[in-house]
Coordinates of C-alpha atoms in Angstrom, one line a residue:
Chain A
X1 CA 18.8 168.7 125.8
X2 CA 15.8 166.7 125.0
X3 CA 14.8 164.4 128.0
X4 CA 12.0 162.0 128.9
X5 CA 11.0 160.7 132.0
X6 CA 7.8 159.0 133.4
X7 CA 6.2 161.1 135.9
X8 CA 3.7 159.5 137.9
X9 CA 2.6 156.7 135.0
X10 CA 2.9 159.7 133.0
X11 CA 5.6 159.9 129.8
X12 CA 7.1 163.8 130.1
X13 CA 9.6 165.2 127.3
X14 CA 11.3 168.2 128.4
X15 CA 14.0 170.5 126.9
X16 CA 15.4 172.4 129.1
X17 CA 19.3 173.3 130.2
X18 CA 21.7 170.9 130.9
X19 CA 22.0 172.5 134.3
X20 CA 18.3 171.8 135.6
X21 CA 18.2 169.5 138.6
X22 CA 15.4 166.5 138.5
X23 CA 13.9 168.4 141.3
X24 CA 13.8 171.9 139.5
X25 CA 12.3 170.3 136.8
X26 CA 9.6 168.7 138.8
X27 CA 8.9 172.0 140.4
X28 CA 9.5 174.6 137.6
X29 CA 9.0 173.0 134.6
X30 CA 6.1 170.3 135.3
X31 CA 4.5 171.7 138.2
X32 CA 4.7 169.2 140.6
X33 CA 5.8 171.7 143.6
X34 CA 5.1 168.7 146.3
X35 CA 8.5 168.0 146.3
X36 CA 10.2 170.5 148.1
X37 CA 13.7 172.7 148.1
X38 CA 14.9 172.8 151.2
X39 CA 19.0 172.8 151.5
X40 CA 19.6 172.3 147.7
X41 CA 22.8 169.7 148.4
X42 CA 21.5 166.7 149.5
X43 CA 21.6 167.4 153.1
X44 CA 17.8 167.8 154.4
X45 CA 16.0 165.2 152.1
X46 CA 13.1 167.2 151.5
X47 CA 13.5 166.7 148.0
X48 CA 13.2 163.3 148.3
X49 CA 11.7 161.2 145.2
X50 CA 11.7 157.8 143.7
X51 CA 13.5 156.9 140.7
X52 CA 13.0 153.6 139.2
X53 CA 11.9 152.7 142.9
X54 CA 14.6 153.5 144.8
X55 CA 14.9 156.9 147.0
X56 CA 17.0 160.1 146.0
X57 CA 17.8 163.7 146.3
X58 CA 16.1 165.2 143.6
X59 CA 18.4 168.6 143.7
X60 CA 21.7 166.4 143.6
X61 CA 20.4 164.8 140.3
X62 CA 20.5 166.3 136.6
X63 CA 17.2 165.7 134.4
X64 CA 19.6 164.7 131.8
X65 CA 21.2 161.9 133.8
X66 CA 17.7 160.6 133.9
X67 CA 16.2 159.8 130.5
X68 CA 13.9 156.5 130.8
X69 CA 13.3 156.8 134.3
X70 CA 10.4 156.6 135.8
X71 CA 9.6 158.6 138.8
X72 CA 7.3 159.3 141.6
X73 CA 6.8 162.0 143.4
X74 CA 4.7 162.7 146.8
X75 CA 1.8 163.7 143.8
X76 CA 1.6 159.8 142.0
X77 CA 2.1 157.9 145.9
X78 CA -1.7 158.6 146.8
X79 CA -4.7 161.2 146.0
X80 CA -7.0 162.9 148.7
X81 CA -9.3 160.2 148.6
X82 CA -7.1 157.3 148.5
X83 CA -4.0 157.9 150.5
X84 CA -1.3 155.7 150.5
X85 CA -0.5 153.7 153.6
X86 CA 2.5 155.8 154.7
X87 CA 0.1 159.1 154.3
X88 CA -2.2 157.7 156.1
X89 CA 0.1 156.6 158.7
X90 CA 1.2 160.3 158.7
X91 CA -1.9 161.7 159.5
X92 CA -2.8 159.1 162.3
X93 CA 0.3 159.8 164.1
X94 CA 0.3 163.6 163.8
X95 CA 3.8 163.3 162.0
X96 CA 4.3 166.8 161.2
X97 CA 3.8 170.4 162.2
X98 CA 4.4 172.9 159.1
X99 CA 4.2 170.0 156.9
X100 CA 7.6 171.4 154.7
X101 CA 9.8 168.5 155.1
X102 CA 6.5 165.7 154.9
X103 CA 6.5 165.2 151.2
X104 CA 10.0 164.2 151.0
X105 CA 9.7 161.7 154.9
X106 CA 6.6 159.8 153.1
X107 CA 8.9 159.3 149.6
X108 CA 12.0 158.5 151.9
X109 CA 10.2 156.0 154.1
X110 CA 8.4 154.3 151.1
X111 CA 11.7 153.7 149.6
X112 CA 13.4 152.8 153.1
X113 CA 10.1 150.2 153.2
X114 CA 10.8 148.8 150.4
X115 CA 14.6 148.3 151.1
X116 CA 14.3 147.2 154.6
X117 CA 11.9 144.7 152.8
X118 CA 14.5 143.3 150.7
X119 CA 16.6 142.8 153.5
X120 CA 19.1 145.6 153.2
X121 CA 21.6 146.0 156.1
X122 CA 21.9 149.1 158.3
X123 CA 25.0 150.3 160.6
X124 CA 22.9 149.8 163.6
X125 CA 22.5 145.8 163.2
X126 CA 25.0 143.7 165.4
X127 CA 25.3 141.7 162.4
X128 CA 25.1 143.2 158.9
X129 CA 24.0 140.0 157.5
X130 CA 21.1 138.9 159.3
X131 CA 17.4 139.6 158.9
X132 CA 16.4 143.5 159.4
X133 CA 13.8 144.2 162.4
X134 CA 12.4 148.0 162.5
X135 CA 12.9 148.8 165.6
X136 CA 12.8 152.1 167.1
X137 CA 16.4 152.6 166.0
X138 CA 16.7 151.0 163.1
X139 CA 14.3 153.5 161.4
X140 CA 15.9 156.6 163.1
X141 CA 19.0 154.9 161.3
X142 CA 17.6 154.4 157.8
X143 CA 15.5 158.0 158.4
X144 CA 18.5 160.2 158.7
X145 CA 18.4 161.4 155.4
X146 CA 15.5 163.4 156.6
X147 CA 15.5 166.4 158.8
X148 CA 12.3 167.8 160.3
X149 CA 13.2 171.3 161.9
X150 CA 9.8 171.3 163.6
X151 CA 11.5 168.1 165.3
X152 CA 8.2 165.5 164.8
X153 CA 10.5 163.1 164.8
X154 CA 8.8 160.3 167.8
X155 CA 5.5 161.2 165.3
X156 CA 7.4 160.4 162.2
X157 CA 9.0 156.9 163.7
X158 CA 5.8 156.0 165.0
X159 CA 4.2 156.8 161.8
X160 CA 6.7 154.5 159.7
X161 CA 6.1 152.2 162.2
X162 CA 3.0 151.6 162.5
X163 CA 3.0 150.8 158.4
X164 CA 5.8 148.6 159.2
X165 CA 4.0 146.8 161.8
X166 CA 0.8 146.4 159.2
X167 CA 3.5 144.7 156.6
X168 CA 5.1 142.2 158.7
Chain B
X1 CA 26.3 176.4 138.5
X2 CA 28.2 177.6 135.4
X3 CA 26.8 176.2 132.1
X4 CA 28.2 173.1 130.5
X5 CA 27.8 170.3 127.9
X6 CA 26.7 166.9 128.5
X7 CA 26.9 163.2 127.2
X8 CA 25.9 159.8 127.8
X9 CA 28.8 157.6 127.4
X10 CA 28.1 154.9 124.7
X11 CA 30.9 152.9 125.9
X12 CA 33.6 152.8 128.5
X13 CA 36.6 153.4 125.4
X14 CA 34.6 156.7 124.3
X15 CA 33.9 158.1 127.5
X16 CA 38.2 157.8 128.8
X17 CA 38.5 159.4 125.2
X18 CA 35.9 162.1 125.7
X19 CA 37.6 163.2 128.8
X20 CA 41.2 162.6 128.2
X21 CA 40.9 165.1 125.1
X22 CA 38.7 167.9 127.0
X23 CA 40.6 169.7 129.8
X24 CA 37.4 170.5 130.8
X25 CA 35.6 167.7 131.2
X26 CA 35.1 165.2 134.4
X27 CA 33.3 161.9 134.5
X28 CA 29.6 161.8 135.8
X29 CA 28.2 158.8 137.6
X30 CA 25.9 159.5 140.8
X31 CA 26.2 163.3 141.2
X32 CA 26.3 163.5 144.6
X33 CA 29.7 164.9 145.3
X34 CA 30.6 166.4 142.0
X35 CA 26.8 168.2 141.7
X36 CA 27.4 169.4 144.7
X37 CA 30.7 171.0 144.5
X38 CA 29.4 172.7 141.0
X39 CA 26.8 174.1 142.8
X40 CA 29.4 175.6 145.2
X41 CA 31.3 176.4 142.2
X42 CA 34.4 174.7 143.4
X43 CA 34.1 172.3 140.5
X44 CA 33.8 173.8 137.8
X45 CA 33.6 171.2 134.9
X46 CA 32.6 172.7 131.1
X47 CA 31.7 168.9 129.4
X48 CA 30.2 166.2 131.7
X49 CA 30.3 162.5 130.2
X50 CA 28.0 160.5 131.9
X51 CA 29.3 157.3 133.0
X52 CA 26.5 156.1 135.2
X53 CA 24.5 153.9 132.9
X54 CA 28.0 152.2 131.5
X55 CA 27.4 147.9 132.4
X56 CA 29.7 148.2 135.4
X57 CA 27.1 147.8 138.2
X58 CA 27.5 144.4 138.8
X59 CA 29.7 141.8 141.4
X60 CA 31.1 138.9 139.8
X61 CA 32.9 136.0 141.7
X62 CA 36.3 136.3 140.4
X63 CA 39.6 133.6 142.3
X64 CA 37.8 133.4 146.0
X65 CA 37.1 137.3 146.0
X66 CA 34.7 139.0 144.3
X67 CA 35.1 142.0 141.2
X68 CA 32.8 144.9 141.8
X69 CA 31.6 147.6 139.1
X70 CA 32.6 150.7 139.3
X71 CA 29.3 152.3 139.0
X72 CA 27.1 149.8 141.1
X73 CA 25.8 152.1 143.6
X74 CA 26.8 152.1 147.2
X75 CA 23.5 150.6 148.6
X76 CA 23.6 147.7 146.7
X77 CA 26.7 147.0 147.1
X78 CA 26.1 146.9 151.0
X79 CA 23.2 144.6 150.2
X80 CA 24.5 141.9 148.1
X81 CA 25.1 138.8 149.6
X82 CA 28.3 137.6 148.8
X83 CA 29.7 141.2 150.0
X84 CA 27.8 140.9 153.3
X85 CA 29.2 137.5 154.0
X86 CA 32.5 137.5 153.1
X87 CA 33.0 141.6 153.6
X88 CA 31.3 142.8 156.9
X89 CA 33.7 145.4 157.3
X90 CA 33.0 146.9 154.3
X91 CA 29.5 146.5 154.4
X92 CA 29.6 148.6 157.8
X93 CA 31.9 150.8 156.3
X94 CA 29.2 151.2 153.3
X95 CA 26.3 152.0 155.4
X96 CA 28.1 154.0 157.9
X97 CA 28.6 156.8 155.3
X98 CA 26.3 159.4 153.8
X99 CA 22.2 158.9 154.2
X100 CA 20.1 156.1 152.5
X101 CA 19.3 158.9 149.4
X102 CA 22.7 159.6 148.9
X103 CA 23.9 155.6 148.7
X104 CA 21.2 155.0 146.3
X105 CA 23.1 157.0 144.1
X106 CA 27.0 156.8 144.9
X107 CA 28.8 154.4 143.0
X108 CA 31.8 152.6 143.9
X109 CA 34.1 154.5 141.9
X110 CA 32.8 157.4 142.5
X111 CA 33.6 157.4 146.5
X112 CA 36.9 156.5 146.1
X113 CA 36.9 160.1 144.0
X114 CA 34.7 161.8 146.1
X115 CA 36.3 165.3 147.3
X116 CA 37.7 165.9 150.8
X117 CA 34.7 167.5 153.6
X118 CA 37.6 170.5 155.4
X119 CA 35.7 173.4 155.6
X120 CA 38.1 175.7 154.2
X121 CA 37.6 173.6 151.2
X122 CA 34.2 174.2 150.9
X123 CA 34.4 178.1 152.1
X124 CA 35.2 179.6 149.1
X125 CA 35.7 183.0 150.4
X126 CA 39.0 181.5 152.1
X127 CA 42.6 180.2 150.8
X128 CA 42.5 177.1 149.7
X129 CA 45.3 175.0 148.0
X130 CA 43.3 172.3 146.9
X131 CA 40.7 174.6 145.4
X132 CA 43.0 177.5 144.3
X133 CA 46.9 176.2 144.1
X134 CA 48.8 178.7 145.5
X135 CA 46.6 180.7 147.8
X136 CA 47.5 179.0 150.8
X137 CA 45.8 176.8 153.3
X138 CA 43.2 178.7 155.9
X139 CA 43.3 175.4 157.9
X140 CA 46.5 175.2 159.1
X141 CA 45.2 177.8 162.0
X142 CA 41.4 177.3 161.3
X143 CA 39.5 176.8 163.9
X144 CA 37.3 173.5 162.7
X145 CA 39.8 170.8 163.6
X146 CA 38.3 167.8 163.8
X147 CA 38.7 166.3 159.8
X148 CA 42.4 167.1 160.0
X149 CA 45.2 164.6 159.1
X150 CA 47.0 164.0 161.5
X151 CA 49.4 161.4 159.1
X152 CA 51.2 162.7 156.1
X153 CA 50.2 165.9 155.9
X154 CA 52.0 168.9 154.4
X155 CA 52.2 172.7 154.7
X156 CA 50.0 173.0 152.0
X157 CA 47.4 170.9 153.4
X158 CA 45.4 169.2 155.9
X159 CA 42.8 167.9 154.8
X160 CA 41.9 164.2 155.1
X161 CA 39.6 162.1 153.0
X162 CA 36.3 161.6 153.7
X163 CA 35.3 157.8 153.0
X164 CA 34.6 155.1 154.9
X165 CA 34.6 152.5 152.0
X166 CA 38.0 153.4 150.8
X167 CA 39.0 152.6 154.4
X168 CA 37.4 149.1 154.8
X169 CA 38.9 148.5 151.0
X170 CA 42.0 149.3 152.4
X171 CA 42.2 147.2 155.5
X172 CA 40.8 144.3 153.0
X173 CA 43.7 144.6 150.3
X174 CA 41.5 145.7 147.9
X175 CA 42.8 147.4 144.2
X176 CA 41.0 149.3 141.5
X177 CA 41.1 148.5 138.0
X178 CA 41.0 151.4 135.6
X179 CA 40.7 151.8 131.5
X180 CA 43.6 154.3 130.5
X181 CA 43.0 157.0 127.4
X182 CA 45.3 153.9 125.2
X183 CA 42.7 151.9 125.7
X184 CA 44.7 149.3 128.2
X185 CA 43.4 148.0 131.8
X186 CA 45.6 148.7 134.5
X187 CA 45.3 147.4 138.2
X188 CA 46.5 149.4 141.4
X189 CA 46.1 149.1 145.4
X190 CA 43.7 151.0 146.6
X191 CA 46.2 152.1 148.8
X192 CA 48.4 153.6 146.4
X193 CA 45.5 155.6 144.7
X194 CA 45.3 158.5 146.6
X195 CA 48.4 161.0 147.1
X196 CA 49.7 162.7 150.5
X197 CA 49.0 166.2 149.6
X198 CA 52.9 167.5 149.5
X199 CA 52.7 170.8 147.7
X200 CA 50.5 169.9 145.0
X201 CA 47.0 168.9 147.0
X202 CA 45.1 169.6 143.8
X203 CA 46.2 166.3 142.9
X204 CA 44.5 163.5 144.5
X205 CA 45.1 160.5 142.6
X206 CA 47.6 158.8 141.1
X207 CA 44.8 158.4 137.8
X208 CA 45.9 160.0 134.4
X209 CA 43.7 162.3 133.0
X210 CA 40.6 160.7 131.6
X211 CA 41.6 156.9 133.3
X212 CA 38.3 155.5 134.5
X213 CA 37.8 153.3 137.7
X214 CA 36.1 150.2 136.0
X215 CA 36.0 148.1 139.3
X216 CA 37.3 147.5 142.8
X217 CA 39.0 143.8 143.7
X218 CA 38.7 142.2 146.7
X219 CA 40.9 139.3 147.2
X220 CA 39.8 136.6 149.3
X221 CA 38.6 137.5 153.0
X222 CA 41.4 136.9 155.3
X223 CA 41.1 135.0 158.3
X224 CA 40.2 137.1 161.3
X225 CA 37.4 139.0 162.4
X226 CA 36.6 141.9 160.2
X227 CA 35.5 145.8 162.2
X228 CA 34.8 148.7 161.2
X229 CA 34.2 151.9 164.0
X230 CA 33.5 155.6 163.6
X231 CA 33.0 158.2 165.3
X232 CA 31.8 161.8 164.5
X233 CA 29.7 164.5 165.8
X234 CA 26.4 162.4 165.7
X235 CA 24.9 159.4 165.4
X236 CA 24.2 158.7 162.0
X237 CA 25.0 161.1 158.5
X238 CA 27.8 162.7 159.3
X239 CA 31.6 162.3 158.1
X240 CA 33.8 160.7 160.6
X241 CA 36.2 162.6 162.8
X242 CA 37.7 159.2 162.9
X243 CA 37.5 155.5 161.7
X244 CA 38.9 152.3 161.9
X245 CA 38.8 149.1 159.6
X246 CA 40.6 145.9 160.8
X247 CA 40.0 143.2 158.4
X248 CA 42.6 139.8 160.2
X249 CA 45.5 141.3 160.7
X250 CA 45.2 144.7 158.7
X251 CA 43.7 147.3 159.7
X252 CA 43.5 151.2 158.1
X253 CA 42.3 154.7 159.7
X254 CA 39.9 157.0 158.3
X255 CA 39.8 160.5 158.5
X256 CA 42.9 160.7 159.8
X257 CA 45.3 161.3 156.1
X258 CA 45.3 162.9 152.5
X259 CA 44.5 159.3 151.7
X260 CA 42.9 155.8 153.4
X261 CA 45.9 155.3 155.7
X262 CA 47.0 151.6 156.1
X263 CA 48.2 151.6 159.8
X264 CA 51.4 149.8 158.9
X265 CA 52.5 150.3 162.6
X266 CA 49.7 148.6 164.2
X267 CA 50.1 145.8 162.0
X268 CA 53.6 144.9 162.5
X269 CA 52.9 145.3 166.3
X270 CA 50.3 143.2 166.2
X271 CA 52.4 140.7 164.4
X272 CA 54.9 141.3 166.7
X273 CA 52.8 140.0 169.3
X274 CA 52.1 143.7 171.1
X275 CA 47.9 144.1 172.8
X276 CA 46.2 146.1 170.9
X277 CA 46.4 149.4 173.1
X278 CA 50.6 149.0 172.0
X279 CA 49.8 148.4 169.0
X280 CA 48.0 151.5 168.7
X281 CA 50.3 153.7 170.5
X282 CA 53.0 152.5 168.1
X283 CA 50.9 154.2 165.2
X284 CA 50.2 157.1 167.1
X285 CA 53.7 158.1 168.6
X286 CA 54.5 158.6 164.8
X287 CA 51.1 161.4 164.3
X288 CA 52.4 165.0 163.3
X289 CA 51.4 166.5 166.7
X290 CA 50.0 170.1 167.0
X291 CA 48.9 172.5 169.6
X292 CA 45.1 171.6 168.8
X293 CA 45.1 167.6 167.4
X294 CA 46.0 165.9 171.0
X295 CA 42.1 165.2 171.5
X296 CA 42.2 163.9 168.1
X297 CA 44.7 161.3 168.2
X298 CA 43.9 160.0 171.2
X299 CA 40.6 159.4 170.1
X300 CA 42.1 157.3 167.2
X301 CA 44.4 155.4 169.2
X302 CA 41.6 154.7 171.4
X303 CA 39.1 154.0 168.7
X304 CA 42.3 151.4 166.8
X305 CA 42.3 149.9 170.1
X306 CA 39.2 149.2 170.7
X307 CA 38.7 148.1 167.2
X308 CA 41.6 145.7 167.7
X309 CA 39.9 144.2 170.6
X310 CA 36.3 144.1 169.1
X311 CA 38.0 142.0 165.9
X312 CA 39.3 139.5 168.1
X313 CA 35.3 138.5 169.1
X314 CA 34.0 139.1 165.5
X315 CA 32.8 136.6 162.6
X316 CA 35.1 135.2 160.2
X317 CA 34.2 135.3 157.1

């Protein structure tokens, strides 16, 4: 089934089996292996990517459902010269250690940015409708979607936080 | 995953149509669960008629409560305004479940469907009643306990279901409104949705084949403070082992049933003028009781009470 989708600023048209997830697609069919495959059902959030702005799992996602969108991967948030903020913040903080689980964090915690930005409520505020302050546990909260087995996890908060502090 | 066809529902009309006349098809909004289970190959759909994109994503004002889409996604649901000032228990129920990925992508309608978490379910190289009718239950003497029901089970089944929204919907009065294969609307309590599992826990819902949950209704807040507490194995992105929702003087359990279970008990204690700790213990003397659930229910009547209690120094909305 004929799909497109805008990679990176880029228009893609693939046809491929109804069956290919949005992340196999990235990976096997346009090359774009810095997303990565880690538990394949939504559990680990390696396969994190932005659709349309928001943060998914790519593997629990058809490339069918997602005709018109336009998505970004870890490969259209920065290049090697210019990083984007949340890289940067990465390598500052030494928020990894075998780097497998990175590409999906930085897409995660862009997204989680940009919602805690518009205000959106977490299960760890005393009041779900007042203002949203990252704290410490806030973005452990808003992070869990994320595992890191190499446990970098104070590296990754600190990380996030530092480009939250930079925002406010 | 097995190979199937897929469409993009033009309309709301077609897509009941497309799915009422196809034994083999199933509705596709977010993925999440459904995706999931193919991959698993416990579902195992031949047509998929997407659903996701249908203009049912929205939350309109509608007689002091509010009509909600049934595909608006679960994160923006939490988000919206009106929801998180007249609704904080089903906000809290909202962000309580799944990760921030997943409720970018779960709609409304879609986690009232969503399939139960038992892990005999998901094991497919055990019995399973639900997944293969007939074959028996591994759970009834399994050895992971803690999503049992503890309310309404049967013989054939123990599994409980796994959301928290449905449960704050329930404590809230909430009811779905469908389009049936004929083409009409129909309107039912989220409460009567789901089934109790009896012999047939294959069957979940009280929908007809093909009937499509266009929206969810709240009715007006009631007056009260509104709760919602869960507990589970960790802190964050994992199902419950238990929950409560009190919205006034309603209040539901999670995890706990086939179903969101509307703690009737508790409620007419409550009314009765009973503290919450009665109140809950009038629930829970009526739990089926088994040699391995005792650390369960306690925890729910302790978690009812102290939900009780918590409501009592919460905002109204």
């Amino acid at each position: 089934m004929k799909t497109t989708i805008t990679v990176n600023g880029q228009a893609r048209t693939l046809d491929v089996d109804s069956r290919t997830t949005l992340l196999d697609a990235l990976r096997e069919h346009l090359g774009l292996i810095g997303s990565k495959k880690g538990c394949d059902h939504g559990q680990c959030g390696a396969c994190t990517v932005l659709v349309n702005g928001a943060r998914i799992n790519s593997c629990l996602s058809l490339l069918v459902m997602h005709d018109g969108d336009q998505v970004t991967t870890i490969e259209g948030l920065g290049t090697a010269e210019n990083l984007h903020p949340v890289q940067q913040a990465f390598l500052e903080n030494d928020a990894f250690q075998c780097g497998y689980c990175t590409p999906g964090q930085i897409c995660s915690a862009v997204g989680m940015l940009q919602e805690a930005a518009d205000g959106w409520p977490s299960q760890v505020m005393e009041d779900v409708a007042a203002l949203v302050d990252l704290t410490e546990a806030e973005i452990r909260e808003r992070m869990s979607g994320n595992i890191c087995r190499c446990s970098a996890y104070p590296q990754i908060v600190a990380a996030i936080r530092s480009v939250a502090g930079d925002a406010a | 995953m097995r190979p199937f066809t897929y469409e993009r529902a033009a309309d709301a009309l077609s897509a009941v149509k497309a799915v009422a006349e196809n034994p083999g098809a199933k509705f596709l909004a977010g993925g999440t669960n459904l995706l999931d289970l193919m991959k698993l190959d416990i579902e195992r759909p031949t047509h998929l008629v997407d659903v996701g994109r249908l203009p049912f994503a929205g939350v309109e004002e509608v007689n002091g409560g509010l009509r909600v889409g049934g595909a608006m996604v679960n994160s923006k649901l939490a988000a919206h305004p009106r929801v998180r000032e007249l609704y904080p228990v089903l906000v809290r129920a909202l962000v309580s479940g799944a990760s921030g990925q997943l409720r970018n992508k779960a709609t409304t309608a879609g986690n009232l469907l969503q399939r139960t978490r038992c892990a005999y379910f998901y094991d497919t190289t055990k019995p399973c009643n639900k997944r293969q009718p007939g074959s028996g239950c591994s759970a009834l003497e399994g050895v992971h306990g803690s999503h049992d029901a503890i309310f309404g089970a049967s013989k054939a089944c123990i599994a409980s279901h796994p959301s928290d929204m449905a449960v704050a919907l329930t404590a809230l009065g909430a009811s779905v409104e469908t389009l049936t294969p004929s083409g009409a609307s129909r309107t039912l309590a989220v409460q009567d949705l789901h089934r109790l599992p009896g012999d047939t826990p294959q069957v979940e819902t009280d929908l007809a084949p093909g009937e499509l949950i266009t929206a969810v209704l709240l009715p007006p807040p009631p007056e009260g403070g509104q709760v919602y507490r869960k507990v589970r194995g960790r802190a964050s992105y994992a199902h419950g082992i238990a929950s409560v929702a009190v919205a006034g003087g309603r209040v539901a359990l999670g995890a706990v049933a086939h179903k969101p279970w509307r703690a009737a008990h508790i409620e007419d204690a409550l009314a009765a003028g009973a503290s919450a700790v009665e109140a809950a213990e009038a629930e829970l003397s009526k739990a089926d009781r088994s040699d391995r659930n005792a650390l369960k229910i306690s925890l729910v009547g302790r978690l009812a009470a102290a939900a009780i209690e918590e409501s009592k120094t919460r905002r109204t909305a």
